[in-house]
Coordinates of C-alpha atoms in Angstrom, one line a residue:
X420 CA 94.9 105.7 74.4
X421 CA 96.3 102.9 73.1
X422 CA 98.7 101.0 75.8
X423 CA 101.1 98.3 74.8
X424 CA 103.7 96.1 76.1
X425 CA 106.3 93.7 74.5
X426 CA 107.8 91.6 76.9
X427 CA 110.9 89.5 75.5
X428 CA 112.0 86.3 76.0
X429 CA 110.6 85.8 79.3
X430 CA 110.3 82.6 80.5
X431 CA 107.3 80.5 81.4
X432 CA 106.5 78.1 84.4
X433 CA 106.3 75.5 82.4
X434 CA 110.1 76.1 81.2
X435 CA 109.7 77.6 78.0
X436 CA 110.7 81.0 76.6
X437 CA 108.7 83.3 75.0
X438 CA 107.9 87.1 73.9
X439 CA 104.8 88.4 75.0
X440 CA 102.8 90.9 73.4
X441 CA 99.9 93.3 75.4
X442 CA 97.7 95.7 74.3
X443 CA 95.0 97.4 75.8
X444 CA 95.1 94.7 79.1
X445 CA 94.8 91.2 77.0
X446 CA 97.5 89.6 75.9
X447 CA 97.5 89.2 72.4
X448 CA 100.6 87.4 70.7
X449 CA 102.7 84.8 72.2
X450 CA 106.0 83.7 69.8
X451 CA 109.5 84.9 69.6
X452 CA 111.0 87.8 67.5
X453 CA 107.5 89.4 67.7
X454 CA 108.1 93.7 67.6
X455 CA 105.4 96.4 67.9
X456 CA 105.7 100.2 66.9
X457 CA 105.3 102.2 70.1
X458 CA 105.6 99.3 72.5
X459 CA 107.5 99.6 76.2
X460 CA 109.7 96.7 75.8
X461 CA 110.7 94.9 78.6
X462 CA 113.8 93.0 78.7
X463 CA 112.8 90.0 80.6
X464 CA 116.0 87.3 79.2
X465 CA 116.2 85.2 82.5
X466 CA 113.2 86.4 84.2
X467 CA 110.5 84.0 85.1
X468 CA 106.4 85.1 83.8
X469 CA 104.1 83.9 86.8
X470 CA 100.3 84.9 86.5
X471 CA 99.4 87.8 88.6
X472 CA 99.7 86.6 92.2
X473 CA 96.2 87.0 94.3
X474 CA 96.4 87.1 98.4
X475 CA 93.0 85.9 99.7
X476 CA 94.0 87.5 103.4
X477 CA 95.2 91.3 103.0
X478 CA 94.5 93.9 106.1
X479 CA 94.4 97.0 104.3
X480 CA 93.1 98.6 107.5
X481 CA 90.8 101.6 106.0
X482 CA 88.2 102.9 106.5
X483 CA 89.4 103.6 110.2
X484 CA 93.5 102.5 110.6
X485 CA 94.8 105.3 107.7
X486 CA 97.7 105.4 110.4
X487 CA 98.9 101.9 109.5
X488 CA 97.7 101.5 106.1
X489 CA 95.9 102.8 103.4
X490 CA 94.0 101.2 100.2
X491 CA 96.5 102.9 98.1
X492 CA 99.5 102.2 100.4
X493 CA 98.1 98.6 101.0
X494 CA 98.1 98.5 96.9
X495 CA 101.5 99.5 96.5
X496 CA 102.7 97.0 99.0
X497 CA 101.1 94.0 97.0
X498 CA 102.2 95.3 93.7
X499 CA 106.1 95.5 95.2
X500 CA 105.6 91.7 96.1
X501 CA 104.1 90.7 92.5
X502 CA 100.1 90.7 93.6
X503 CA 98.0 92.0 91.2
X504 CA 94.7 90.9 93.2
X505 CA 94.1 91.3 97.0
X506 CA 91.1 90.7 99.4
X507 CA 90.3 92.8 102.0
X508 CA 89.4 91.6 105.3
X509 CA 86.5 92.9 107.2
X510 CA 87.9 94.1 110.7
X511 CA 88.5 97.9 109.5
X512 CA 86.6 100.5 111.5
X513 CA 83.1 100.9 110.8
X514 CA 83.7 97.2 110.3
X515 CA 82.8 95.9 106.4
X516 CA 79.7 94.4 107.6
X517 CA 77.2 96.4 105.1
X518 CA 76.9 97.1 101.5
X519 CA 78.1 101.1 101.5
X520 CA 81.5 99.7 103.5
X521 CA 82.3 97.0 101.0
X522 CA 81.8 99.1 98.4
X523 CA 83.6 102.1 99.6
X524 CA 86.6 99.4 99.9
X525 CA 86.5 98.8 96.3
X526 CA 85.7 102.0 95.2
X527 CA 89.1 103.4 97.4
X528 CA 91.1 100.5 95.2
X529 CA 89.8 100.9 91.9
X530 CA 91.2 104.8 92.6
X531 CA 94.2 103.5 93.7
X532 CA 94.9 101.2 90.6
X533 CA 97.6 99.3 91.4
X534 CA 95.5 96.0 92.3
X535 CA 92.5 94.8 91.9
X536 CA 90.9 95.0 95.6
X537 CA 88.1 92.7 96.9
X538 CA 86.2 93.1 99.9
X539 CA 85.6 90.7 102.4
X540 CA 82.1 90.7 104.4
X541 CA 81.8 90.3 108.0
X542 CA 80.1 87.0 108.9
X543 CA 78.9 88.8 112.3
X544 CA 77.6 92.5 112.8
X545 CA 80.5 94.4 114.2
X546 CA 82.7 91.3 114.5
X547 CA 80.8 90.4 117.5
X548 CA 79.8 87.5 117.1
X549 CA 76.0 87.9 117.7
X550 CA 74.0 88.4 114.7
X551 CA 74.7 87.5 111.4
X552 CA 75.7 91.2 109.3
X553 CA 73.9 91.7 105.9
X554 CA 75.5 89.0 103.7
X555 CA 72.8 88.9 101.0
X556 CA 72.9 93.1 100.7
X557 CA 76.7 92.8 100.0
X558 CA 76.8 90.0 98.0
X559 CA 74.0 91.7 95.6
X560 CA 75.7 95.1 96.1
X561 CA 78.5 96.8 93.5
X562 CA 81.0 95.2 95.2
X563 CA 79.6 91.0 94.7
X564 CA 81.1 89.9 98.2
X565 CA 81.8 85.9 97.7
X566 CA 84.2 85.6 100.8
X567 CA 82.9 86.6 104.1
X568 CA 85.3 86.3 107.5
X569 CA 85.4 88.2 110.9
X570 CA 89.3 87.4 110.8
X571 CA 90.9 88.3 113.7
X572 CA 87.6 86.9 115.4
X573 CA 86.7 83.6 115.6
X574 CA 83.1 82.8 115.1
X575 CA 82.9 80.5 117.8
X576 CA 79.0 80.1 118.3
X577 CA 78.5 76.8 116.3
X578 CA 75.0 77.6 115.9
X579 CA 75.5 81.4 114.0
X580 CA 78.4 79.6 112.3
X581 CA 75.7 76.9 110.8
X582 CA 73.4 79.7 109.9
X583 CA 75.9 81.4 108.3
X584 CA 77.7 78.5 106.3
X585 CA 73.6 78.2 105.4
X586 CA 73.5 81.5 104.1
X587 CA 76.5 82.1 101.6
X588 CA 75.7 78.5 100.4
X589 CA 73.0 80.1 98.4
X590 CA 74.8 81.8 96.0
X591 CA 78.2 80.0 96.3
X592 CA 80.2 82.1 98.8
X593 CA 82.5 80.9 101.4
X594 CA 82.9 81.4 104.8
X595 CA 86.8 82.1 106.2
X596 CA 87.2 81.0 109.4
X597 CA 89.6 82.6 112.3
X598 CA 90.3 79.0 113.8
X599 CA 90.6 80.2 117.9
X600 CA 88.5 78.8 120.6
X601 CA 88.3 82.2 122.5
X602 CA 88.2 80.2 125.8
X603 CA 91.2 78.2 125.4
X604 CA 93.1 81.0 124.6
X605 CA 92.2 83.8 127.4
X606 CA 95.7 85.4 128.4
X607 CA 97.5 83.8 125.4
X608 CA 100.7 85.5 123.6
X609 CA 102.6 82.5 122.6
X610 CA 102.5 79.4 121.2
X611 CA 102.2 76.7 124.6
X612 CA 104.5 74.3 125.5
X613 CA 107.9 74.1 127.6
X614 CA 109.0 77.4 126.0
X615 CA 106.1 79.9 126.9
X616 CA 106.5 78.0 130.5
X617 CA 110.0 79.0 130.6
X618 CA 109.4 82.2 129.4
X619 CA 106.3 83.0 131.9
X620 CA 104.2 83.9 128.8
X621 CA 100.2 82.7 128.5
X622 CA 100.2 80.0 126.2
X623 CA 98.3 79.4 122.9
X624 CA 97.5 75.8 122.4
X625 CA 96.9 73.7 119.5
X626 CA 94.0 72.1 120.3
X627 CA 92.4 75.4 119.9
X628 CA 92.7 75.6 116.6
X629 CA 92.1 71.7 116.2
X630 CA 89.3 71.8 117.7
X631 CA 87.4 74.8 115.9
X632 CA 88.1 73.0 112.2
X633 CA 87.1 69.9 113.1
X634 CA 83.7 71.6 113.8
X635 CA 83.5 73.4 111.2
X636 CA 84.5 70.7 108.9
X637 CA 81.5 68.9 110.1
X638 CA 79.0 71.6 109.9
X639 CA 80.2 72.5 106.5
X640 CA 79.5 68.5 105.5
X641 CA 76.2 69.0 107.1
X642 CA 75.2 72.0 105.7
X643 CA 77.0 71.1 101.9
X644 CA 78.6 74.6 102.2
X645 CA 82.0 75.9 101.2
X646 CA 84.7 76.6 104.1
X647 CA 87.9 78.2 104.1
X648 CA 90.4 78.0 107.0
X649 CA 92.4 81.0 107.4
X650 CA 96.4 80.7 108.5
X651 CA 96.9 77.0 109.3
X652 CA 99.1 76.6 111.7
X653 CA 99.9 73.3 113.5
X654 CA 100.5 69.8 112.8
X655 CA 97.1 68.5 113.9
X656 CA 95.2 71.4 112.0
X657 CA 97.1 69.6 109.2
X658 CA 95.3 66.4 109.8
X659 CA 91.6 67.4 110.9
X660 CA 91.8 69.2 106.7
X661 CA 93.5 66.3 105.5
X662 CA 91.3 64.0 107.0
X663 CA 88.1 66.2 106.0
X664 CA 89.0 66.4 102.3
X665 CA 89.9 62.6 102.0
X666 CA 85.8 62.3 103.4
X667 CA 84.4 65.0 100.4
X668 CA 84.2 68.0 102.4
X669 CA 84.3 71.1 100.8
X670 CA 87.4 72.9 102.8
X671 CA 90.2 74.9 101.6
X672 CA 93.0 76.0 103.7
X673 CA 95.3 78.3 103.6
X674 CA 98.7 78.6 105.4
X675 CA 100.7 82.0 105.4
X676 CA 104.5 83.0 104.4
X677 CA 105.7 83.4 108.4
X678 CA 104.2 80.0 109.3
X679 CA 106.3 78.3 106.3
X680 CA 109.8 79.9 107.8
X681 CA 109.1 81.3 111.7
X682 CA 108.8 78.9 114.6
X683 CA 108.6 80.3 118.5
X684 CA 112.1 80.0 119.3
X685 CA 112.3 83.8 118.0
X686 CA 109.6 84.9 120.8
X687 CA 113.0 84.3 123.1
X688 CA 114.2 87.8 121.8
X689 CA 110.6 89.6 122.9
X690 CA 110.9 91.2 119.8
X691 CA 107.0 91.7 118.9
X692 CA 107.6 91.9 115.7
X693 CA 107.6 88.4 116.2
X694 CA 103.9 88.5 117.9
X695 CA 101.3 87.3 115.6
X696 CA 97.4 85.4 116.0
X697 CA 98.3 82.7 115.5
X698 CA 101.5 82.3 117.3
X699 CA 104.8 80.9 115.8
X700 CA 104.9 77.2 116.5
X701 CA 107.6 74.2 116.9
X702 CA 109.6 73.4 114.1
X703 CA 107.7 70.1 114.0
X704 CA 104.6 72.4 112.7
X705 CA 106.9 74.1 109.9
X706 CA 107.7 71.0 108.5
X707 CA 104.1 69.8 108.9
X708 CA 102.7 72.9 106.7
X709 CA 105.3 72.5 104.5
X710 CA 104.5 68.9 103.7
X711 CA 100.6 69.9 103.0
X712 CA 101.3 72.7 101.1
X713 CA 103.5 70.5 98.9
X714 CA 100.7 67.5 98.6
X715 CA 97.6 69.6 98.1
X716 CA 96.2 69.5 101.4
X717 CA 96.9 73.0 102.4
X718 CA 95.8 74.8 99.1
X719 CA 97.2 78.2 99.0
X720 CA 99.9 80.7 100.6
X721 CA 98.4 83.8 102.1
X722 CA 100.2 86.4 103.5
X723 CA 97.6 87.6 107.0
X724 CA 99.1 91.1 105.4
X725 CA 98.9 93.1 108.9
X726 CA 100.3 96.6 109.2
X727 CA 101.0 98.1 112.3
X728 CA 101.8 101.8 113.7
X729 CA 105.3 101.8 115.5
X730 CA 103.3 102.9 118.6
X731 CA 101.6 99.2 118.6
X732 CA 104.4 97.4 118.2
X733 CA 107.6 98.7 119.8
X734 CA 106.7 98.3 123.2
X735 CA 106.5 95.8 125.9
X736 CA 105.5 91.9 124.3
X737 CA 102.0 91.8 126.4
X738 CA 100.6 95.1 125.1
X739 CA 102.0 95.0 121.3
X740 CA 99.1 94.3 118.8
X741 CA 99.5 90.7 116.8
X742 CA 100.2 90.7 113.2
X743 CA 103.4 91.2 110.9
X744 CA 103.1 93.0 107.2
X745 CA 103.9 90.4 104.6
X746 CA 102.7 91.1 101.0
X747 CA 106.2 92.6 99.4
X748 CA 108.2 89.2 100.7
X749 CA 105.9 86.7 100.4
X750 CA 106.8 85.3 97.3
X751 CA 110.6 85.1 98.2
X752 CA 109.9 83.5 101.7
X753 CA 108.0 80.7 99.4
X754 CA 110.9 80.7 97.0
X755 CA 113.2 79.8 100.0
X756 CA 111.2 77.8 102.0
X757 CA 108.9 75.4 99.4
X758 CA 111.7 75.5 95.8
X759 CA 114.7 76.0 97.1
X760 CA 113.9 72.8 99.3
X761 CA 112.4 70.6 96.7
X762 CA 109.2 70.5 98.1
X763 CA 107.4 72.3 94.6
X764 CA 108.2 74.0 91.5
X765 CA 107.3 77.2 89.7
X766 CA 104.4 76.0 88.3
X767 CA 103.2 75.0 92.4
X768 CA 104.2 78.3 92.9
X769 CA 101.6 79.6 90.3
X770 CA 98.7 77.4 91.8
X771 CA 99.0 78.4 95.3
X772 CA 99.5 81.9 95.1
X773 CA 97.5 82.6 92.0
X774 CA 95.2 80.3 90.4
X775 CA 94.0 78.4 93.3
X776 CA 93.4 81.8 95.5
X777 CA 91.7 83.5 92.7
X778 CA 89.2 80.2 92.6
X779 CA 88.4 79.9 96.0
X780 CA 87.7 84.0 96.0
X781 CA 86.4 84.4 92.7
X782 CA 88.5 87.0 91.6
X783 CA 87.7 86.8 87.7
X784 CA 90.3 88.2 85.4
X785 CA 93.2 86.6 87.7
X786 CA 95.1 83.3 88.0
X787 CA 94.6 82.7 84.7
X788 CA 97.6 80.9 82.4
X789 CA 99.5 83.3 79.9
X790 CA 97.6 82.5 76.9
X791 CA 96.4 84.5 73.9
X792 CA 92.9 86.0 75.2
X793 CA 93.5 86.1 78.8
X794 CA 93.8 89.2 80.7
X795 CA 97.3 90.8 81.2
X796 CA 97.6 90.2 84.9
X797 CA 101.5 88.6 85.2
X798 CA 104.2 88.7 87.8
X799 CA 108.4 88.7 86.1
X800 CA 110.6 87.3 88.9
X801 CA 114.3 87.1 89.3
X802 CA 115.5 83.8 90.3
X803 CA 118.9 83.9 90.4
X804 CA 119.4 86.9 92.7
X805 CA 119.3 87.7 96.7
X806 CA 119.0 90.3 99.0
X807 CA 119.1 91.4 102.7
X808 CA 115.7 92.4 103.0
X809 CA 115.0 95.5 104.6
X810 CA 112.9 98.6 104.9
X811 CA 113.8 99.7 101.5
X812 CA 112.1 97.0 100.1
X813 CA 108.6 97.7 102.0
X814 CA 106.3 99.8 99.7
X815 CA 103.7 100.4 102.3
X816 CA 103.2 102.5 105.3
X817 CA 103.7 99.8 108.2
X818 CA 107.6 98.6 109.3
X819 CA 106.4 95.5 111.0
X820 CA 107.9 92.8 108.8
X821 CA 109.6 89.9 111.0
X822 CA 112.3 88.9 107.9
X823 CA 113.9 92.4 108.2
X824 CA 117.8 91.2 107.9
X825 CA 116.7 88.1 106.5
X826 CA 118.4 87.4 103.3
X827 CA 115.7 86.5 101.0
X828 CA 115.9 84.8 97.2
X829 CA 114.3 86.2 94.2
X830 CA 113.1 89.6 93.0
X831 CA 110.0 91.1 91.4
X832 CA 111.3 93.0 88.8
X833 CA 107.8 94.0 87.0
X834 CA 104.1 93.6 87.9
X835 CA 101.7 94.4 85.3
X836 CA 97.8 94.8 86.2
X837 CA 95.1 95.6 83.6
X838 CA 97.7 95.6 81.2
X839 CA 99.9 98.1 82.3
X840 CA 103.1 98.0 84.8
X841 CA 102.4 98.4 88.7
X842 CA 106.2 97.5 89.1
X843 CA 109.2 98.6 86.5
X844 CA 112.7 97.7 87.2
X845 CA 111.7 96.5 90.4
X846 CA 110.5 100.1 91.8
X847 CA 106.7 100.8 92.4
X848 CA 105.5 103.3 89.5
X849 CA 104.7 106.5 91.0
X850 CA 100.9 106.6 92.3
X851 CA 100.1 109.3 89.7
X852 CA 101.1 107.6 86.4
X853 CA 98.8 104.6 87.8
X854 CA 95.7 106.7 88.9
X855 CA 95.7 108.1 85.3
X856 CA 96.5 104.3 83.4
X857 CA 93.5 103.2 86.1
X858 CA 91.4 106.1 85.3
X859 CA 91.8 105.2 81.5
X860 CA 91.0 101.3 82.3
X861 CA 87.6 102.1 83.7
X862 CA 86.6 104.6 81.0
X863 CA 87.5 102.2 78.4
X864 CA 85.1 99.2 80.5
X865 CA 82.4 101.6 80.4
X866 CA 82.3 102.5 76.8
X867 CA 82.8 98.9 76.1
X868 CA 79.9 98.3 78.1
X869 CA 76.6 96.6 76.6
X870 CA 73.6 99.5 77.0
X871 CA 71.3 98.0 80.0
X872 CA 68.1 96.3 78.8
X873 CA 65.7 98.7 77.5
X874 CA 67.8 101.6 76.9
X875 CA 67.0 103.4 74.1

């Protein structure tokens, strides 16, 4: 069956307005007047066309956390917030440390069918940090793991973190690094300085993350590997990447949506919504990741999505898990915090939470321009609205989001993946309508498919 969209007069990053015309997942006409018998039509005058957005840092919790999030909740949550990509982290239970996890991962969200979902390998077996886990059986496996992290972990033995950086070198992967020297930060829950000693609260200090990328930057020039640092979060992280790429290294960094807008002045309120690995930090910081997200040194926005049961976060600070959800506001929270302030345009916007993720993950079929040819993988965003953002506008099963009663910018008013709408008139399309359009997707790939060498 036949599915096709004409999307009218929609504009592009670049400023100009268009009508866009999908069939079968590939757009196929760009101009204006264009018209197709049988097409949904979406009225898109004064909506903005972004290329699918892509988080390179999701939690999607299963196998193991169903009570916090699902694959197909986690889905529904990035297609509310305009993703049309996401990449599992590792740190579900069994831990995605071997070839059947990984590929139960993406097996769970090509079923679900409102993202594409790639798996991230664990660098260590069982996030422990002992032994490296069986990178080479998942890369080669179904699933093609490139990015491998034990997020939520740091690997802090420099020696396994050589051998690993090593390994994925090999075929081009990249190792994400949790930036936390576990020693520095025994009994931590805030970030440290005169606050968390006025409040009486273990503090979390810079220098451990400093100090864990400025390794790592150095083994990954050694080695000639690829590293990525997860969730930048200080001024001096800041400078150890700058200072790394200025020399040739090969390091990405990425900073996330709460870092851009929170600082520790909320922790005041022991609200643990609030509690997050890493902490807030001082305005100073803010600024700081603002300024490299703007100039190229930090390279993408990733939300750290990380859903919560109630029963892990509404108690007492010390004992309430770390971690706030984040995919259905992260593009408003860069709307306010990087356009609305000068600091970058839409077509910024684009590269950090699209193109440049879906490169450094190699996500093919996303963050690709809106062109004749390219796959129909697009974001329409509402500009010129607001809203108090609330639980009504959380699409997955976790309440954990720290800009509740925030008033946010911008609206996703569609999200199209494969071709056909995840998102229309800003609601999530019911789970059944997409498992069947998903259903039809892969059926139509495998027919399409070339017969395997030799076949008869």
């Amino acid at each position: 069956m036949t599915t096709t969209h004409l999307i009218r007069a929609v504009e592009t990053v670049d400023g100009t307005r268009t009508d866009v015309l999908v069939r079968d997942g590939v757009v196929v006409e760009l101009g204006s007047g264009l018209s197709a018998t049988g097409a949904e039509v979406i009225d898109a005058d004064g909506l903005l066309a972004l290329p699918g957005l892509v988080d390179l840092h999701t939690h999607l919790r299963e196998p193991g956390g169903e009570g916090a999030e699902t694959v197909l909740t986690g889905s529904r949550a990035a297609a509310a917030g305009g993703f049309t990509a996401v990449n599992a982290m590792a740190n579900s239970s069994p831990v995605a440390d071997t070839a059947g996890v990984v590929e139960q991962v993406q097996a769970l969200g090509e079923r679900a069918g409102y993202v594409t979902v790639r798996p991230i390998g664990a660098v260590t077996q069982g996030l422990e940090g002992r032994r490296l886990s069986e990178i080479g059986a998942m890369a080669r496996s179904r699933a093609a793991v490139r990015v491998f992290s034990d997020d939520g972990h740091c690997v802090s033995d420099p020696l396994l973190m050589r051998r690993a950086l090593e390994y994925v070198k090999g075929f081009g992967g990249v190792v994400a690094q949790h930036a936390q020297e576990p020693r520095l930060t025994e009994g931590a829950q805030m970030n440290e300085g005169a606050l968390s000693a006025e409040l009486g609260l273990g503090g979390w200090p810079a220098v451990a993350e400093e100090s864990i990328i400025a390794r790592d930057v150095l083994l990954a020039d050694h080695v000639g590997a690829r590293l990525h640092v997860c969730h930048v979060s200080t001024a001096g992280s800041v400078e150890v990447v700058r200072w790394a790429k200025a020399r040739g290294i090969d390091v990405t960094a990425e900073v996330t949506p709460h870092h851009l807008l929170l600082t520790e002045d909320l922790v005041s309120s022991y609200d643990s919504r609030y509690k997050v690995n890493p902490p807030l930090r001082r305005a100073e910081d803010v600024e700081a990741l603002r300024a490299a997200l703007a100039d190229g040194t930090i390279d993408i926005v990733a939300t750290d999505h990380a859903p919560h049961t109630s029963e892990a976060k509404h108690c007492e600070w010390d004992a309430a898990a770390n971690g706030m959800v984040g995919l259905e506001s992260a593009l408003s929270v860069v709307h306010r915090t990087m356009v609305e302030t000068g600091l970058i345009g839409w077509a910024d916007v684009a590269r950090v939470l699209s193109v440049a993720p879906a490169r450094i993950g190699q996500v093919e079929g996303h963050g690709r321009p809106l062109a004749v040819g390219e796959p129909a993988e697009l974001t329409l965003y509402d500009r010129g609205v607001s809203r108090t953002f609330g639980t009504e506008h959380l699409a997955g099963r976790s309440r954990n989001s720290p800009f509740l009663g925030h008033t946010l910018p911008g609206q996703v008013v569609a999200t199209l993946h494969q071709g056909y709408a995840t998102v229309r008139d800003g609601l999530v399309v019911d789970e059944r309508e997409i498992a069947d359009r998903a259903a039809r997707v892969v059926a139509a790939a495998v027919l399409a498919a070339p017969e395997p060498a030799g076949a008869p």
